[in-house]
C-alpha cells in the first residue's frame, strides 16, 4: 500500500465509500465525477501505479474478470472500459483503475 494513495485508502476501508463490489483482490465503487449515467471504477487492493506495473496475467485478470460480473449484476449489457496510463493520457490518480461507463452513446475516437 502506498501511504499517500487515496485509492489504497478506499480499498482498505480507511476512507468510507459505498462499494458496489469487493473480493479478496479488488473493489469497485462509483466515480465521484461520473462521465456517464453509470460510471464506476474497479481497482486492485494491491497498489500498482499504472498498467505499466502489472506483470502477470493473474494480476490483470483479477482486475478485469470482475467487470462483466458487476455489469451483469447491474443489468448492463453494453459498456465502455478505459484505463488511462500516465498523466498525458489523463491518469490523475496513480493507482491503476478501470473506468466502466454505460448508459449513453460513446463516440469514436475516444480522445
Short mmCIF file of N, CA, C and O in Angstrom, two decimals:
data_model
loop_
_atom_site.label_atom_id
_atom_site.label_comp_id
_atom_site.label_asym_id
_atom_site.label_seq_id
_atom_site.Cartn_x
_atom_site.Cartn_y
_atom_site.Cartn_z
N UNK A 1 0.84 -1.18 0.00
CA UNK A 1 0.00 0.00 0.00
C UNK A 1 0.88 1.24 0.00
O UNK A 1 1.83 1.34 0.74
N UNK A 2 0.52 2.17 -0.84
CA UNK A 2 1.20 3.46 -0.83
C UNK A 2 0.48 4.34 0.19
O UNK A 2 -0.73 4.54 0.10
N UNK A 3 1.19 4.84 1.16
CA UNK A 3 0.56 5.53 2.29
C UNK A 3 -0.18 6.81 1.90
O UNK A 3 -1.10 7.20 2.60
N UNK A 4 0.20 7.43 0.79
CA UNK A 4 -0.47 8.66 0.39
C UNK A 4 -1.49 8.44 -0.73
O UNK A 4 -2.02 9.40 -1.28
N UNK A 5 -1.78 7.20 -1.07
CA UNK A 5 -2.66 6.89 -2.19
C UNK A 5 -4.13 6.81 -1.73
O UNK A 5 -4.48 5.97 -0.91
N UNK A 6 -4.96 7.68 -2.29
CA UNK A 6 -6.37 7.70 -1.90
C UNK A 6 -7.07 6.39 -2.26
O UNK A 6 -7.93 5.92 -1.52
N UNK A 7 -6.71 5.78 -3.39
CA UNK A 7 -7.35 4.52 -3.77
C UNK A 7 -6.94 3.37 -2.85
O UNK A 7 -7.75 2.51 -2.56
N UNK A 8 -5.71 3.38 -2.37
CA UNK A 8 -5.30 2.37 -1.38
C UNK A 8 -6.13 2.54 -0.11
O UNK A 8 -6.58 1.55 0.48
N UNK A 9 -6.34 3.77 0.30
CA UNK A 9 -7.13 4.03 1.50
C UNK A 9 -8.58 3.60 1.31
O UNK A 9 -9.19 3.04 2.23
N UNK A 10 -9.15 3.82 0.13
CA UNK A 10 -10.51 3.35 -0.16
C UNK A 10 -10.57 1.83 -0.15
O UNK A 10 -11.48 1.23 0.43
N UNK A 11 -9.59 1.20 -0.80
CA UNK A 11 -9.57 -0.27 -0.90
C UNK A 11 -9.41 -0.94 0.45
O UNK A 11 -9.88 -2.05 0.66
N UNK A 12 -8.75 -0.26 1.38
CA UNK A 12 -8.50 -0.83 2.71
C UNK A 12 -9.45 -0.28 3.77
O UNK A 12 -9.18 -0.40 4.96
N UNK A 13 -10.55 0.33 3.34
CA UNK A 13 -11.59 0.85 4.23
C UNK A 13 -11.09 1.90 5.20
O UNK A 13 -11.66 2.08 6.27
N UNK A 14 -10.03 2.61 4.86
CA UNK A 14 -9.56 3.72 5.69
C UNK A 14 -10.36 4.99 5.40
O UNK A 14 -10.41 5.89 6.23
N UNK A 15 -10.95 5.05 4.22
CA UNK A 15 -11.86 6.12 3.83
C UNK A 15 -13.17 5.44 3.47
O UNK A 15 -13.19 4.56 2.61
N UNK A 16 -14.26 5.81 4.11
CA UNK A 16 -15.52 5.13 3.82
C UNK A 16 -16.04 5.45 2.41
O UNK A 16 -15.92 6.59 1.94
N UNK A 17 -16.56 4.44 1.76
CA UNK A 17 -17.21 4.61 0.46
C UNK A 17 -18.23 3.49 0.30
O UNK A 17 -18.14 2.47 0.98
N UNK A 18 -19.18 3.71 -0.56
CA UNK A 18 -20.18 2.68 -0.84
C UNK A 18 -19.65 1.78 -1.94
O UNK A 18 -19.73 2.13 -3.12
N UNK A 19 -19.09 0.66 -1.54
CA UNK A 19 -18.56 -0.28 -2.53
C UNK A 19 -19.71 -0.95 -3.26
O UNK A 19 -20.70 -1.34 -2.65
N UNK A 20 -19.56 -1.11 -4.57
CA UNK A 20 -20.55 -1.86 -5.32
C UNK A 20 -20.07 -3.30 -5.55
O UNK A 20 -20.85 -4.14 -5.97
N UNK A 21 -18.78 -3.55 -5.24
CA UNK A 21 -18.23 -4.90 -5.36
C UNK A 21 -16.96 -4.97 -4.52
O UNK A 21 -16.21 -4.00 -4.44
N UNK A 22 -16.74 -6.14 -3.93
CA UNK A 22 -15.48 -6.39 -3.22
C UNK A 22 -15.21 -7.87 -3.20
O UNK A 22 -16.11 -8.69 -2.99
N UNK A 23 -13.95 -8.24 -3.44
CA UNK A 23 -13.49 -9.61 -3.22
C UNK A 23 -12.10 -9.52 -2.61
O UNK A 23 -11.69 -8.45 -2.15
N UNK A 24 -11.36 -10.61 -2.59
CA UNK A 24 -10.04 -10.60 -1.96
C UNK A 24 -9.02 -9.73 -2.68
O UNK A 24 -8.04 -9.29 -2.08
N UNK A 25 -9.26 -9.47 -3.98
CA UNK A 25 -8.26 -8.78 -4.79
C UNK A 25 -8.62 -7.38 -5.24
O UNK A 25 -7.73 -6.57 -5.49
N UNK A 26 -9.91 -7.11 -5.42
CA UNK A 26 -10.33 -5.83 -5.98
C UNK A 26 -11.55 -5.26 -5.27
O UNK A 26 -12.27 -5.99 -4.57
N UNK A 27 -11.77 -3.98 -5.48
CA UNK A 27 -13.00 -3.31 -5.05
C UNK A 27 -13.50 -2.48 -6.22
O UNK A 27 -12.73 -2.11 -7.12
N UNK A 28 -14.81 -2.17 -6.20
CA UNK A 28 -15.40 -1.29 -7.21
C UNK A 28 -16.32 -0.31 -6.50
O UNK A 28 -16.99 -0.66 -5.53
N UNK A 29 -16.33 0.92 -7.00
CA UNK A 29 -17.16 1.96 -6.42
C UNK A 29 -17.49 2.98 -7.51
O UNK A 29 -16.81 3.06 -8.53
N UNK A 30 -18.55 3.74 -7.28
CA UNK A 30 -18.97 4.74 -8.25
C UNK A 30 -17.96 5.88 -8.33
O UNK A 30 -17.40 6.30 -7.32
N UNK A 31 -17.75 6.38 -9.55
CA UNK A 31 -16.85 7.50 -9.77
C UNK A 31 -17.45 8.76 -9.16
O UNK A 31 -18.66 8.99 -9.26
N UNK A 32 -16.63 9.57 -8.52
CA UNK A 32 -17.11 10.81 -7.90
C UNK A 32 -17.46 11.89 -8.92
O UNK A 32 -18.19 12.81 -8.60
N UNK A 33 -16.92 11.79 -10.12
CA UNK A 33 -17.21 12.75 -11.19
C UNK A 33 -17.65 11.97 -12.43
O UNK A 33 -16.93 11.89 -13.41
N UNK A 34 -18.84 11.37 -12.38
CA UNK A 34 -19.25 10.46 -13.46
C UNK A 34 -19.36 11.15 -14.82
O UNK A 34 -19.82 12.29 -14.92
N UNK A 35 -18.91 10.44 -15.84
CA UNK A 35 -18.95 10.91 -17.21
C UNK A 35 -20.04 10.21 -18.02
O UNK A 35 -20.13 10.39 -19.24
N UNK A 36 -20.86 9.41 -17.36
CA UNK A 36 -21.96 8.68 -17.98
C UNK A 36 -22.96 8.36 -16.87
O UNK A 36 -22.61 8.42 -15.68
N UNK A 37 -24.21 8.02 -17.24
CA UNK A 37 -25.19 7.68 -16.21
C UNK A 37 -24.71 6.58 -15.24
O UNK A 37 -24.98 6.63 -14.05
N UNK A 38 -24.01 5.60 -15.77
CA UNK A 38 -23.32 4.61 -14.93
C UNK A 38 -21.83 4.80 -15.15
O UNK A 38 -21.36 4.80 -16.30
N UNK A 39 -21.08 5.02 -14.09
CA UNK A 39 -19.63 5.20 -14.19
C UNK A 39 -19.02 4.75 -12.87
O UNK A 39 -19.18 5.41 -11.85
N UNK A 40 -18.38 3.59 -12.90
CA UNK A 40 -17.73 3.10 -11.70
C UNK A 40 -16.29 2.73 -12.00
O UNK A 40 -15.89 2.61 -13.16
N UNK A 41 -15.51 2.59 -10.93
CA UNK A 41 -14.09 2.24 -11.04
C UNK A 41 -13.86 0.88 -10.41
O UNK A 41 -14.46 0.56 -9.38
N UNK A 42 -13.00 0.10 -11.03
CA UNK A 42 -12.54 -1.16 -10.46
C UNK A 42 -11.05 -1.00 -10.20
O UNK A 42 -10.30 -0.62 -11.10
N UNK A 43 -10.65 -1.25 -8.94
CA UNK A 43 -9.24 -1.08 -8.57
C UNK A 43 -8.75 -2.31 -7.82
O UNK A 43 -9.51 -2.93 -7.08
N UNK A 44 -7.48 -2.66 -8.00
CA UNK A 44 -6.92 -3.73 -7.19
C UNK A 44 -6.65 -3.23 -5.77
O UNK A 44 -6.38 -2.05 -5.56
N UNK A 45 -6.74 -4.14 -4.82
CA UNK A 45 -6.39 -3.77 -3.44
C UNK A 45 -4.89 -3.53 -3.30
O UNK A 45 -4.46 -2.70 -2.52
N UNK A 46 -4.11 -4.25 -4.09
CA UNK A 46 -2.65 -4.07 -4.09
C UNK A 46 -2.32 -2.84 -4.93
O UNK A 46 -2.93 -2.61 -5.97
N UNK A 47 -1.38 -2.06 -4.48
CA UNK A 47 -1.01 -0.83 -5.19
C UNK A 47 -0.14 -1.12 -6.40
O UNK A 47 0.90 -1.75 -6.30
N UNK A 48 -0.60 -0.63 -7.54
CA UNK A 48 0.18 -0.55 -8.78
C UNK A 48 -0.04 0.86 -9.27
O UNK A 48 -1.19 1.30 -9.40
N UNK A 49 1.00 1.60 -9.57
CA UNK A 49 0.85 2.98 -10.00
C UNK A 49 0.13 3.10 -11.33
O UNK A 49 -0.63 4.03 -11.56
N UNK A 50 0.37 2.14 -12.22
CA UNK A 50 -0.26 2.18 -13.54
C UNK A 50 -0.24 0.79 -14.15
O UNK A 50 0.33 -0.15 -13.59
N UNK A 51 -0.83 0.70 -15.32
CA UNK A 51 -0.83 -0.56 -16.07
C UNK A 51 0.59 -1.04 -16.35
O UNK A 51 0.84 -2.23 -16.43
N UNK A 52 1.53 -0.11 -16.44
CA UNK A 52 2.93 -0.47 -16.71
C UNK A 52 3.54 -1.33 -15.61
O UNK A 52 4.57 -1.96 -15.83
N UNK A 53 2.94 -1.37 -14.43
CA UNK A 53 3.48 -2.18 -13.33
C UNK A 53 2.85 -3.56 -13.23
O UNK A 53 3.29 -4.37 -12.42
N UNK A 54 1.82 -3.83 -14.02
CA UNK A 54 1.18 -5.15 -13.98
C UNK A 54 2.04 -6.11 -14.78
O UNK A 54 2.31 -5.89 -15.96
N UNK A 55 2.48 -7.18 -14.14
CA UNK A 55 3.43 -8.07 -14.80
C UNK A 55 2.92 -9.49 -15.03
O UNK A 55 3.62 -10.29 -15.62
N UNK A 56 1.72 -9.80 -14.57
CA UNK A 56 1.24 -11.16 -14.78
C UNK A 56 -0.21 -11.17 -15.24
O UNK A 56 -0.98 -10.24 -14.96
N UNK A 57 -0.58 -12.24 -15.93
CA UNK A 57 -1.96 -12.41 -16.37
C UNK A 57 -2.90 -12.49 -15.18
O UNK A 57 -4.03 -12.00 -15.23
N UNK A 58 -2.44 -13.09 -14.08
CA UNK A 58 -3.29 -13.22 -12.90
C UNK A 58 -3.65 -11.85 -12.33
O UNK A 58 -4.81 -11.58 -12.02
N UNK A 59 -2.65 -10.97 -12.21
CA UNK A 59 -2.91 -9.63 -11.70
C UNK A 59 -3.89 -8.88 -12.60
O UNK A 59 -4.84 -8.26 -12.14
N UNK A 60 -3.67 -8.94 -13.90
CA UNK A 60 -4.55 -8.28 -14.87
C UNK A 60 -5.94 -8.91 -14.84
O UNK A 60 -6.94 -8.21 -14.83
N UNK A 61 -5.98 -10.23 -14.76
CA UNK A 61 -7.25 -10.95 -14.72
C UNK A 61 -8.07 -10.63 -13.48
O UNK A 61 -9.30 -10.55 -13.54
N UNK A 62 -7.40 -10.45 -12.34
CA UNK A 62 -8.11 -10.09 -11.11
C UNK A 62 -8.90 -8.79 -11.29
O UNK A 62 -10.00 -8.66 -10.77
N UNK A 63 -8.33 -7.87 -12.03
CA UNK A 63 -8.98 -6.58 -12.25
C UNK A 63 -10.11 -6.71 -13.27
O UNK A 63 -11.24 -6.29 -13.02
N UNK A 64 -9.81 -7.31 -14.40
CA UNK A 64 -10.79 -7.31 -15.50
C UNK A 64 -11.86 -8.39 -15.39
O UNK A 64 -12.95 -8.22 -15.95
N UNK A 65 -11.61 -9.46 -14.69
CA UNK A 65 -12.61 -10.54 -14.64
C UNK A 65 -13.87 -10.14 -13.90
O UNK A 65 -14.93 -10.74 -14.12
N UNK A 66 -13.81 -9.14 -13.06
CA UNK A 66 -15.00 -8.74 -12.30
C UNK A 66 -15.89 -7.77 -13.06
O UNK A 66 -17.07 -7.61 -12.71
N UNK A 67 -15.37 -7.12 -14.10
CA UNK A 67 -16.16 -6.13 -14.82
C UNK A 67 -17.46 -6.72 -15.36
O UNK A 67 -18.54 -6.19 -15.09
N UNK A 68 -17.43 -7.85 -16.10
CA UNK A 68 -18.70 -8.39 -16.59
C UNK A 68 -19.62 -8.88 -15.47
O UNK A 68 -20.84 -8.80 -15.59
N UNK A 69 -19.04 -9.33 -14.37
CA UNK A 69 -19.87 -9.76 -13.22
C UNK A 69 -20.64 -8.58 -12.65
O UNK A 69 -21.83 -8.68 -12.36
N UNK A 70 -19.96 -7.46 -12.45
CA UNK A 70 -20.61 -6.28 -11.90
C UNK A 70 -21.65 -5.76 -12.87
O UNK A 70 -22.77 -5.42 -12.48
N UNK A 71 -21.30 -5.71 -14.16
CA UNK A 71 -22.25 -5.21 -15.16
C UNK A 71 -23.49 -6.11 -15.22
O UNK A 71 -24.62 -5.59 -15.31
N UNK A 72 -23.31 -7.41 -15.15
CA UNK A 72 -24.47 -8.32 -15.15
C UNK A 72 -25.35 -8.05 -13.93
O UNK A 72 -26.58 -8.01 -14.04
N UNK A 73 -24.72 -7.87 -12.78
CA UNK A 73 -25.47 -7.58 -11.55
C UNK A 73 -26.28 -6.29 -11.68
O UNK A 73 -27.39 -6.18 -11.16
N UNK A 74 -25.73 -5.31 -12.41
CA UNK A 74 -26.39 -4.03 -12.60
C UNK A 74 -27.32 -4.02 -13.81
O UNK A 74 -27.95 -3.00 -14.10
N UNK A 75 -27.38 -5.13 -14.54
CA UNK A 75 -28.23 -5.20 -15.72
C UNK A 75 -27.68 -4.47 -16.93
O UNK A 75 -28.42 -4.07 -17.83
N UNK A 76 -26.38 -4.32 -16.99
CA UNK A 76 -25.72 -3.59 -18.08
C UNK A 76 -25.14 -4.59 -19.07
O UNK A 76 -24.38 -5.48 -18.70
N UNK A 77 -25.51 -4.44 -20.35
CA UNK A 77 -25.01 -5.33 -21.40
C UNK A 77 -23.99 -4.66 -22.31
O UNK A 77 -23.20 -5.32 -22.95
N UNK A 78 -24.05 -3.34 -22.40
CA UNK A 78 -23.12 -2.60 -23.25
C UNK A 78 -22.43 -1.53 -22.42
O UNK A 78 -23.10 -0.77 -21.71
N UNK A 79 -21.11 -1.50 -22.49
CA UNK A 79 -20.36 -0.57 -21.66
C UNK A 79 -19.00 -0.31 -22.28
O UNK A 79 -18.53 -1.05 -23.15
N UNK A 80 -18.37 0.76 -21.83
CA UNK A 80 -17.02 1.10 -22.25
C UNK A 80 -16.09 0.94 -21.05
O UNK A 80 -16.43 1.34 -19.94
N UNK A 81 -14.91 0.38 -21.29
CA UNK A 81 -13.88 0.31 -20.26
C UNK A 81 -12.69 1.15 -20.72
O UNK A 81 -12.35 1.17 -21.91
N UNK A 82 -12.08 1.86 -19.76
CA UNK A 82 -10.96 2.74 -20.08
C UNK A 82 -9.93 2.62 -18.97
O UNK A 82 -10.28 2.65 -17.78
N UNK A 83 -8.67 2.51 -19.37
CA UNK A 83 -7.55 2.62 -18.43
C UNK A 83 -6.65 3.73 -18.95
O UNK A 83 -6.13 3.63 -20.06
N UNK A 84 -6.48 4.78 -18.18
CA UNK A 84 -5.55 5.85 -18.52
C UNK A 84 -4.20 5.51 -17.88
O UNK A 84 -4.14 5.21 -16.69
N UNK A 85 -3.13 5.57 -18.68
CA UNK A 85 -1.80 5.23 -18.17
C UNK A 85 -0.88 6.41 -18.40
O UNK A 85 -0.46 6.68 -19.52
N UNK A 86 -0.60 7.15 -17.33
CA UNK A 86 0.28 8.30 -17.40
C UNK A 86 -0.49 9.60 -17.47
O UNK A 86 -1.65 9.65 -17.91
N UNK A 87 0.14 10.66 -17.01
CA UNK A 87 -0.51 11.96 -16.92
C UNK A 87 -0.99 12.48 -18.27
O UNK A 87 -2.11 13.00 -18.38
N UNK A 88 -0.19 12.33 -19.31
CA UNK A 88 -0.60 12.86 -20.62
C UNK A 88 -1.74 12.05 -21.23
O UNK A 88 -2.42 12.53 -22.14
N UNK A 89 -1.99 10.87 -20.69
CA UNK A 89 -3.12 10.05 -21.15
C UNK A 89 -4.37 10.28 -20.29
O UNK A 89 -5.39 9.64 -20.50
N UNK A 90 -4.26 11.17 -19.31
CA UNK A 90 -5.42 11.51 -18.48
C UNK A 90 -5.45 10.86 -17.11
O UNK A 90 -6.42 11.02 -16.38
N UNK A 91 -4.42 10.12 -16.74
CA UNK A 91 -4.40 9.50 -15.41
C UNK A 91 -4.15 10.57 -14.36
O UNK A 91 -3.17 11.30 -14.44
N UNK A 92 -5.06 10.68 -13.39
CA UNK A 92 -4.91 11.68 -12.33
C UNK A 92 -4.67 11.05 -10.96
O UNK A 92 -4.13 11.70 -10.08
N UNK A 93 -5.10 9.80 -10.78
CA UNK A 93 -4.80 9.06 -9.55
C UNK A 93 -3.87 7.93 -9.95
O UNK A 93 -4.22 7.09 -10.79
N UNK A 94 -2.69 7.90 -9.36
CA UNK A 94 -1.68 6.94 -9.79
C UNK A 94 -1.75 5.65 -8.98
O UNK A 94 -0.84 5.29 -8.24
N UNK A 95 -2.89 5.00 -9.16
CA UNK A 95 -3.19 3.64 -8.69
C UNK A 95 -4.05 3.10 -9.82
O UNK A 95 -5.08 3.69 -10.15
N UNK A 96 -3.61 2.03 -10.45
CA UNK A 96 -4.33 1.55 -11.63
C UNK A 96 -5.81 1.39 -11.33
O UNK A 96 -6.19 0.93 -10.25
N UNK A 97 -6.63 1.83 -12.27
CA UNK A 97 -8.07 1.70 -12.13
C UNK A 97 -8.72 1.62 -13.50
O UNK A 97 -8.25 2.23 -14.46
N UNK A 98 -9.77 0.84 -13.57
CA UNK A 98 -10.54 0.69 -14.80
C UNK A 98 -11.82 1.50 -14.65
O UNK A 98 -12.57 1.29 -13.70
N UNK A 99 -12.04 2.41 -15.58
CA UNK A 99 -13.31 3.12 -15.64
C UNK A 99 -14.28 2.24 -16.42
O UNK A 99 -13.94 1.75 -17.50
N UNK A 100 -15.47 2.04 -15.88
CA UNK A 100 -16.52 1.33 -16.59
C UNK A 100 -17.69 2.30 -16.71
O UNK A 100 -18.19 2.80 -15.70
N UNK A 101 -18.08 2.59 -17.96
CA UNK A 101 -19.13 3.59 -18.21
C UNK A 101 -20.21 2.99 -19.10
O UNK A 101 -19.90 2.24 -20.04
N UNK A 102 -21.46 3.36 -18.80
CA UNK A 102 -22.59 2.86 -19.58
C UNK A 102 -23.76 3.83 -19.46
O UNK A 102 -23.74 4.74 -18.63
N UNK A 103 -24.77 3.60 -20.29
CA UNK A 103 -25.99 4.37 -20.17
C UNK A 103 -26.11 5.54 -21.14
O UNK A 103 -27.05 6.32 -21.05
N UNK A 104 -25.15 5.68 -22.05
CA UNK A 104 -25.22 6.70 -23.09
C UNK A 104 -24.39 6.24 -24.27
O UNK A 104 -23.63 5.28 -24.18
N UNK A 105 -24.57 6.92 -25.40
CA UNK A 105 -23.75 6.64 -26.59
C UNK A 105 -22.34 7.19 -26.38
O UNK A 105 -22.17 8.26 -25.81
N UNK A 106 -21.35 6.45 -26.86
CA UNK A 106 -19.97 6.89 -26.79
C UNK A 106 -19.44 7.05 -28.21
O UNK A 106 -19.63 6.17 -29.05
N UNK A 107 -18.78 8.15 -28.48
CA UNK A 107 -18.22 8.39 -29.80
C UNK A 107 -16.86 7.75 -29.96
O UNK A 107 -16.25 7.27 -29.01
N UNK A 108 -16.39 7.74 -31.20
CA UNK A 108 -15.06 7.25 -31.50
C UNK A 108 -14.48 8.14 -32.56
O UNK A 108 -15.18 8.49 -33.51
N UNK A 109 -13.25 8.58 -32.50
CA UNK A 109 -12.28 8.19 -31.49
C UNK A 109 -12.60 8.78 -30.11
O UNK A 109 -13.26 9.81 -30.00
N UNK A 110 -12.08 8.10 -29.11
CA UNK A 110 -12.43 8.44 -27.72
C UNK A 110 -11.82 9.76 -27.27
O UNK A 110 -12.36 10.41 -26.39
N UNK A 111 -10.63 10.12 -27.75
CA UNK A 111 -9.88 11.27 -27.25
C UNK A 111 -10.52 12.57 -27.46
O UNK A 111 -10.39 13.53 -26.82
#
